[in-house]
Short mmCIF file of C-alpha atoms and ligand atoms in Angstrom, two decimals:
data_model
loop_
_atom_site.label_atom_id
_atom_site.label_comp_id
_atom_site.label_asym_id
_atom_site.label_seq_id
_atom_site.Cartn_x
_atom_site.Cartn_y
_atom_site.Cartn_z
CA MET P 928 0.33 -26.00 -13.69
CA GLU P 929 -0.57 -22.69 -12.06
CA ASP P 930 -3.09 -22.85 -9.29
CA GLN P 931 -5.99 -20.47 -8.96
CA SER P 932 -4.25 -18.30 -6.36
CA SER P 933 -1.11 -17.74 -8.33
CA SER P 934 -3.11 -16.95 -11.45
CA ARG P 935 -5.06 -14.33 -9.57
CA ARG P 936 -1.91 -12.77 -8.12
CA LYS P 937 -0.21 -12.76 -11.51
CA PHE P 938 -3.18 -11.09 -13.09
CA LEU P 939 -3.33 -8.36 -10.54
CA THR P 940 0.37 -7.72 -10.60
CA THR P 941 0.66 -7.49 -14.37
CA GLY P 942 -1.89 -4.75 -14.43
CA LEU P 943 -4.26 -6.35 -16.87
CA LEU P 944 -7.19 -6.06 -14.52
CA ALA P 945 -8.89 -2.69 -14.35
CA THR P 946 -9.97 -3.24 -10.76
CA VAL P 947 -8.42 -4.07 -7.40
CA ALA P 948 -9.97 -7.53 -7.29
CA ALA P 949 -13.61 -7.29 -6.30
CA GLY P 950 -12.75 -4.64 -3.78
CA CYS P 951 -11.97 -1.33 -5.38
CA SER P 952 -13.81 -0.79 -8.60
CA THR P 953 -16.90 -1.68 -10.49
CA LYS P 954 -15.22 -0.83 -13.78
CA ASN P 955 -15.37 -3.79 -16.18
CA PRO P 956 -12.08 -4.33 -18.07
CA PHE P 957 -14.03 -5.60 -21.07
CA ASP P 958 -16.40 -2.62 -21.44
CA GLY P 959 -16.65 -1.40 -25.01
CA TYR P 960 -14.57 -4.29 -26.22
CA ALA P 961 -15.54 -6.54 -29.09
CA PRO P 962 -13.64 -9.84 -28.87
CA GLY P 963 -15.23 -10.88 -32.19
CA ASP P 964 -12.94 -8.43 -34.00
CA ILE P 965 -9.80 -10.19 -32.81
CA LYS P 966 -8.45 -13.68 -33.53
CA ALA P 967 -8.07 -15.97 -30.55
CA SER P 968 -4.47 -16.87 -29.75
CA GLY P 969 -5.33 -20.19 -28.14
CA GLU P 970 -3.46 -19.16 -24.99
CA LYS P 971 -5.82 -19.01 -22.01
CA VAL P 972 -5.34 -16.93 -18.88
CA LYS P 973 -7.36 -16.91 -15.68
CA LEU P 974 -8.74 -13.59 -14.47
CA LEU P 975 -10.70 -12.23 -11.57
CA SER P 976 -14.02 -10.80 -12.72
CA VAL P 977 -15.60 -7.71 -11.17
CA ASP P 978 -17.96 -10.14 -9.38
CA GLY P 979 -15.02 -11.84 -7.69
CA GLU P 980 -15.23 -15.00 -9.86
CA ILE P 981 -12.26 -16.65 -11.58
CA ILE P 982 -12.89 -16.65 -15.32
CA GLU P 983 -10.82 -18.01 -18.21
CA ILE P 984 -10.26 -15.96 -21.34
CA ASP P 985 -8.12 -16.10 -24.46
CA LYS P 986 -5.06 -13.87 -24.03
CA ALA P 987 -5.74 -12.07 -27.32
CA PHE P 988 -8.99 -10.72 -25.89
CA LEU P 989 -7.34 -8.92 -22.99
CA LYS P 990 -7.70 -5.18 -22.98
CA PRO P 991 -4.69 -3.64 -21.24
CA VAL P 992 -5.33 -0.77 -18.88
CA PRO P 993 -4.62 2.38 -20.94
CA ASN P 994 -2.13 4.96 -19.76
CA LEU P 995 -4.07 7.58 -17.87
CA PRO P 996 -3.78 11.21 -18.95
CA ARG P 997 -1.54 13.30 -16.74
CA LEU P 998 -3.44 14.68 -13.77
CA THR P 999 -3.40 18.27 -12.60
CA ASN P 1000 -2.11 19.05 -9.13
CA SER P 1001 -5.65 19.78 -7.91
CA GLU P 1002 -6.90 16.42 -9.27
CA GLU P 1003 -4.05 14.68 -7.46
CA ARG P 1004 -4.91 16.54 -4.28
CA LYS P 1005 -8.60 15.66 -4.59
CA GLY P 1006 -8.18 11.88 -4.95
CA VAL P 1007 -10.29 9.15 -6.49
CA ASP P 1008 -14.05 9.70 -6.40
CA GLY P 1009 -16.14 7.33 -4.29
CA LYS P 1010 -13.23 5.48 -2.67
CA LYS P 1011 -12.11 5.09 0.94
CA PHE P 1012 -8.88 3.18 0.72
CA VAL P 1013 -7.87 0.96 3.61
CA MET P 1014 -5.09 -1.49 4.42
CA VAL P 1015 -5.05 -4.58 6.63
CA ILE P 1016 -1.75 -6.10 7.81
CA ASP P 1017 -1.88 -9.69 9.06
CA LEU P 1018 0.86 -10.07 11.67
CA SER P 1019 0.42 -13.84 11.85
CA ARG P 1020 1.79 -14.11 8.30
CA CYS P 1021 4.86 -11.85 8.45
CA LYS P 1022 8.25 -13.54 8.25
CA ASN P 1023 10.27 -10.37 7.64
CA VAL P 1024 11.05 -11.42 4.08
CA GLY P 1025 11.54 -7.74 3.21
CA ALA P 1026 10.06 -7.97 -0.30
CA CYS P 1027 7.59 -5.18 0.61
CA LYS P 1028 10.44 -2.79 1.44
CA THR P 1029 12.45 -3.67 -1.64
CA ALA P 1030 9.46 -3.19 -3.96
CA CYS P 1031 8.46 0.07 -2.26
CA ASN P 1032 11.96 1.53 -2.32
CA HIS P 1033 12.43 0.64 -5.97
CA ALA P 1034 9.02 1.94 -7.08
CA HIS P 1035 9.51 5.28 -5.35
CA GLY P 1036 13.19 5.84 -6.10
CA LEU P 1037 14.15 5.97 -2.43
CA ASN P 1038 17.78 6.26 -1.41
CA PRO P 1039 19.22 3.34 0.59
CA GLY P 1040 18.03 3.57 4.18
CA GLN P 1041 15.08 5.82 3.30
CA ASN P 1042 12.59 3.06 4.04
CA TRP P 1043 8.94 4.05 3.98
CA ILE P 1044 8.07 0.58 5.28
CA LYS P 1045 9.74 -0.57 8.46
CA VAL P 1046 9.48 -4.14 9.72
CA LEU P 1047 9.88 -3.99 13.48
CA SER P 1048 10.51 -6.91 15.81
CA MET P 1049 7.94 -6.70 18.58
CA GLN P 1050 7.39 -8.35 21.92
CA ASP P 1051 4.45 -7.26 24.06
CA ALA P 1052 5.74 -8.72 27.34
CA GLU P 1053 8.65 -10.82 28.56
CA GLN P 1054 6.55 -13.98 28.57
CA THR P 1055 4.89 -13.46 25.20
CA ALA P 1056 6.10 -14.53 21.78
CA PRO P 1057 7.89 -12.02 19.56
CA TYR P 1058 6.51 -11.15 16.13
CA TRP P 1059 7.22 -8.94 13.13
CA GLN P 1060 5.26 -5.76 12.59
CA PRO P 1061 5.48 -3.97 9.24
CA THR P 1062 4.59 -0.30 9.51
CA THR P 1063 3.51 2.14 6.83
CA CYS P 1064 1.97 5.58 6.99
CA MET P 1065 -1.34 5.02 8.77
CA HIS P 1066 -3.16 7.51 6.49
CA CYS P 1067 -4.94 8.78 9.59
CA ASP P 1068 -8.42 10.26 9.23
CA GLU P 1069 -7.37 12.84 11.84
CA PRO P 1070 -3.75 13.32 10.77
CA PRO P 1071 -1.66 15.42 13.17
CA CYS P 1072 0.96 15.85 10.44
CA VAL P 1073 -1.51 17.70 8.20
CA LYS P 1074 -2.58 20.03 10.99
CA VAL P 1075 0.95 21.30 11.66
CA CYS P 1076 2.13 21.85 8.08
CA PRO P 1077 2.54 25.60 7.61
CA VAL P 1078 2.44 25.53 3.81
CA ASP P 1079 -0.31 22.96 3.07
CA ALA P 1080 2.30 20.63 1.59
CA THR P 1081 0.83 17.59 3.29
CA PHE P 1082 -2.87 16.98 2.92
CA LYS P 1083 -5.62 14.39 3.19
CA ARG P 1084 -7.59 13.46 0.08
CA GLN P 1085 -11.25 12.55 -0.15
CA ASP P 1086 -10.29 8.90 -0.76
CA GLY P 1087 -8.53 8.78 2.61
CA ILE P 1088 -4.92 8.94 1.39
CA VAL P 1089 -2.52 11.38 3.07
CA LEU P 1090 0.07 12.72 0.63
CA ILE P 1091 2.97 15.16 0.49
CA ASP P 1092 3.45 17.71 -2.28
CA SER P 1093 7.24 18.03 -2.48
CA ASP P 1094 6.88 21.12 -4.67
CA ARG P 1095 5.40 22.88 -1.64
CA CYS P 1096 7.43 21.21 1.14
CA ILE P 1097 9.89 23.63 2.75
CA GLY P 1098 11.59 20.92 4.83
CA CYS P 1099 10.61 22.34 8.23
CA ARG P 1100 9.90 18.78 9.48
CA PHE P 1101 7.05 19.85 11.78
CA CYS P 1102 5.07 16.93 10.30
CA MET P 1103 7.81 14.48 11.30
CA ALA P 1104 7.62 15.71 14.87
CA ALA P 1105 3.82 15.56 14.89
CA CYS P 1106 3.50 12.01 13.52
CA PRO P 1107 3.11 9.60 16.45
CA TYR P 1108 3.98 6.64 14.21
CA THR P 1109 7.44 7.92 13.20
CA THR P 1110 6.61 7.09 9.63
CA ARG P 1111 8.05 10.11 7.82
CA VAL P 1112 11.63 10.35 6.56
CA PHE P 1113 13.69 13.34 5.49
CA ASN P 1114 15.61 13.43 2.23
CA TRP P 1115 18.97 14.65 3.49
CA ASP P 1116 20.76 13.60 0.31
CA GLU P 1117 20.21 14.09 -3.38
CA PRO P 1118 18.14 11.09 -4.54
CA VAL P 1119 19.98 8.62 -6.75
CA LEU P 1120 17.64 8.43 -9.74
CA GLU P 1121 17.83 7.07 -13.25
CA PRO P 1122 18.08 10.00 -15.70
CA ALA P 1123 14.64 9.28 -17.19
CA VAL P 1124 13.05 9.35 -13.73
CA ALA P 1125 14.92 12.47 -12.65
CA ALA P 1126 13.74 14.28 -15.79
CA GLN P 1127 10.06 13.47 -15.39
CA PRO P 1128 7.73 16.16 -14.04
CA TYR P 1129 7.02 15.85 -10.32
CA SER P 1130 3.76 14.22 -9.30
CA CYS P 1131 2.54 14.08 -5.71
CA GLU P 1132 0.50 11.02 -6.70
CA THR P 1133 3.60 9.02 -7.64
CA SER P 1134 5.84 10.88 -5.14
CA MET P 1135 8.40 10.94 -7.95
CA PRO P 1136 10.99 12.17 -8.43
CA GLN P 1137 12.09 12.45 -4.80
CA LYS P 1138 13.65 15.79 -3.84
CA ILE P 1139 16.48 16.65 -1.49
CA GLY P 1140 15.43 18.77 1.51
CA THR P 1141 11.86 17.47 1.63
CA VAL P 1142 9.92 15.01 3.76
CA SER P 1143 8.57 11.78 2.28
CA LYS P 1144 6.58 8.77 3.44
CA CYS P 1145 4.41 5.82 2.36
CA ASP P 1146 1.76 7.08 -0.05
CA PHE P 1147 -0.42 3.91 -0.45
CA CYS P 1148 0.65 4.03 -4.15
CA PRO P 1149 -2.32 6.18 -5.23
CA ASP P 1150 -1.29 6.08 -8.89
CA MET P 1151 -1.68 2.28 -8.76
CA ALA P 1152 -5.03 2.53 -6.94
CA ARG P 1153 -6.29 4.96 -9.57
CA LYS P 1154 -5.51 2.33 -12.24
CA GLY P 1155 -7.19 -0.38 -10.17
CA GLU P 1156 -3.91 -2.03 -9.23
CA LEU P 1157 -2.51 -2.98 -5.85
CA PRO P 1158 0.22 -1.06 -4.00
CA HIS P 1159 3.71 -2.41 -4.65
CA CYS P 1160 4.15 -3.81 -1.13
CA VAL P 1161 0.91 -5.80 -1.43
CA SER P 1162 1.87 -7.37 -4.76
CA ALA P 1163 5.45 -8.09 -3.67
CA CYS P 1164 4.74 -9.88 -0.39
CA PRO P 1165 4.94 -13.66 -0.97
CA ASN P 1166 3.00 -14.37 2.23
CA GLY P 1167 -0.09 -12.24 1.61
CA VAL P 1168 0.57 -10.10 4.70
CA PHE P 1169 -0.77 -6.87 3.20
CA MET P 1170 -4.38 -6.48 2.06
CA PHE P 1171 -5.60 -3.37 0.33
CA GLY P 1172 -9.08 -2.29 -0.62
CA ASP P 1173 -11.98 0.08 -0.34
CA MET P 1174 -14.07 0.54 2.79
CA ASN P 1175 -16.99 1.76 0.69
CA GLU P 1176 -17.06 -1.63 -1.04
CA ASP P 1177 -16.19 -3.40 2.23
CA SER P 1178 -13.51 -5.46 0.52
CA VAL P 1179 -9.76 -5.99 0.80
CA THR P 1180 -7.42 -8.26 -1.16
CA ASN P 1181 -3.79 -9.34 -1.16
CA GLY P 1182 -4.05 -10.37 -4.79
CA ALA P 1183 -4.56 -14.04 -3.95
CA GLU P 1184 -7.44 -13.81 -1.48
CA THR P 1185 -10.28 -11.33 -1.16
CA PHE P 1186 -12.06 -10.69 2.13
CA GLN P 1187 -15.05 -8.74 3.35
CA PHE P 1188 -13.24 -6.04 5.28
CA SER P 1189 -15.72 -5.61 8.17
CA GLU P 1190 -16.04 -9.37 8.74
CA LEU P 1191 -12.28 -9.87 8.65
CA ILE P 1192 -11.69 -7.17 11.26
CA LYS P 1193 -14.50 -8.47 13.47
CA GLU P 1194 -13.61 -12.16 13.20
CA LYS P 1195 -9.87 -11.75 13.69
CA ALA P 1196 -10.09 -8.97 16.30
CA GLY P 1197 -8.38 -6.40 14.10
CA TYR P 1198 -7.08 -3.26 15.73
CA ARG P 1199 -5.31 -0.01 14.93
CA LEU P 1200 -2.12 1.33 16.49
CA MET P 1201 -2.42 3.96 19.23
CA GLU P 1202 -6.21 4.20 18.94
CA ASP P 1203 -6.29 6.32 22.07
CA LEU P 1204 -4.61 9.24 20.28
CA GLY P 1205 -7.71 9.76 18.16
CA THR P 1206 -5.77 9.76 14.89
CA LYS P 1207 -8.15 7.19 13.34
CA PRO P 1208 -5.61 5.27 11.22
CA ARG P 1209 -6.71 3.65 7.95
CA VAL P 1210 -4.31 0.76 8.57
CA TYR P 1211 -5.68 -2.16 10.59
CA TYR P 1212 -3.65 -4.99 12.09
CA LEU P 1213 -4.67 -8.60 12.60
CA PRO P 1214 -3.02 -9.98 15.75
CA PRO P 1215 -0.02 -12.35 15.51
CA VAL P 1216 -1.93 -15.40 16.76
CA ASN P 1217 -1.47 -18.86 15.20
CA ARG P 1218 1.59 -17.55 13.39
CA ASN P 1219 2.28 -19.12 10.01
CA PHE P 1220 6.01 -19.08 10.74
CA PRO P 1221 8.08 -19.49 13.90
CA PHE P 1222 9.88 -16.33 14.92
CA GLU P 1223 13.48 -16.43 13.72
CA SER P 1224 16.38 -16.70 16.17
CA GLY P 1225 19.48 -14.51 16.00
CA LEU P 1226 17.66 -11.31 16.79
CA GLU P 1227 20.15 -10.56 19.56
CA ASN P 1228 22.44 -9.05 16.92
CA GLN P 1229 19.91 -6.74 15.37
CA ASP P 1230 20.11 -2.95 15.46
CA PRO P 1231 18.64 -1.93 18.87
CA ALA P 1232 16.90 1.02 17.16
CA ASN P 1233 14.78 -1.52 15.30
CA LYS P 1234 13.64 -3.35 18.41
CA GLN P 1235 10.32 -2.20 19.89
CA THR P 1236 8.18 -3.12 22.84
CA HIS P 1237 4.64 -2.11 23.47
FE1 SF4 G 787 0.42 11.68 9.23
FE2 SF4 G 787 1.90 9.96 10.65
FE3 SF4 G 787 -0.79 9.59 10.47
FE4 SF4 G 787 0.80 9.16 8.31
S1 SF4 G 787 0.84 8.03 10.26
S2 SF4 G 787 -1.15 10.32 8.35
S3 SF4 G 787 2.38 10.74 8.60
S4 SF4 G 787 0.28 11.31 11.46
#
């Protein structure tokens, strides 16, 4: 039998919920819906209500999230009204499974090696324990990358997400040089895309299809957030490392657990990378204390470029 956690994760990942748990929307998935018109199937599913409660409902009464109409470029550049998206990464839970990278690369049609998420092996001092540190774009509130772009191809939206418009990008790579987190990658090669994906019109909200000669990076999956769904890395991680949510609602979730963002950061001494640069990242880290997993051996053979020290 499914437990409550797995039911909640399944619900969020199948996109039947019109909200990112309790954290990112007040939209009720059952608004305007009349279950009395439809025959019950007898098959029950557990859902997360907008109040954060687990509720049970007949499957026939589910109202799938409708396909959203195509957005204009200026709507994509504006972002989602009333949101301030934020991510929390719990380093005590990361085992370098790599599911986040695989899901991200697949969802965004990235060429092999074009990882938007990097999982670095870290060690703060010789005597301290090593740990894994996944990195994404930090979606800085003061993004140096945006300031140096000569053609306004990279921009910050009102919901906090920093995006790239590949239709404008001229491939100068100033943004790559300006980013202190080395998060951006350059598409040197023609992306290997399925014909249907290659033929679709470009959207800077999905970052698809990727284009040769342009810069790309983690986009916080804004198309998913707009639908009230979690970013692909969050849903894919089996250990609940990534939590995504809305600072305005003071809530983050990994799909299985939902936390009050401010309390979580305060209680677990959350921090941001390179705070002293004044970039004001929207990604917070929880320190790798009381790790859920021992650090794996065999790291001697890893690529030295992937080994970091603070
Ligand atoms: Fe820009 Fe780098 Fe900050 Fe992302 S992490 S917003 S690419 S400076």
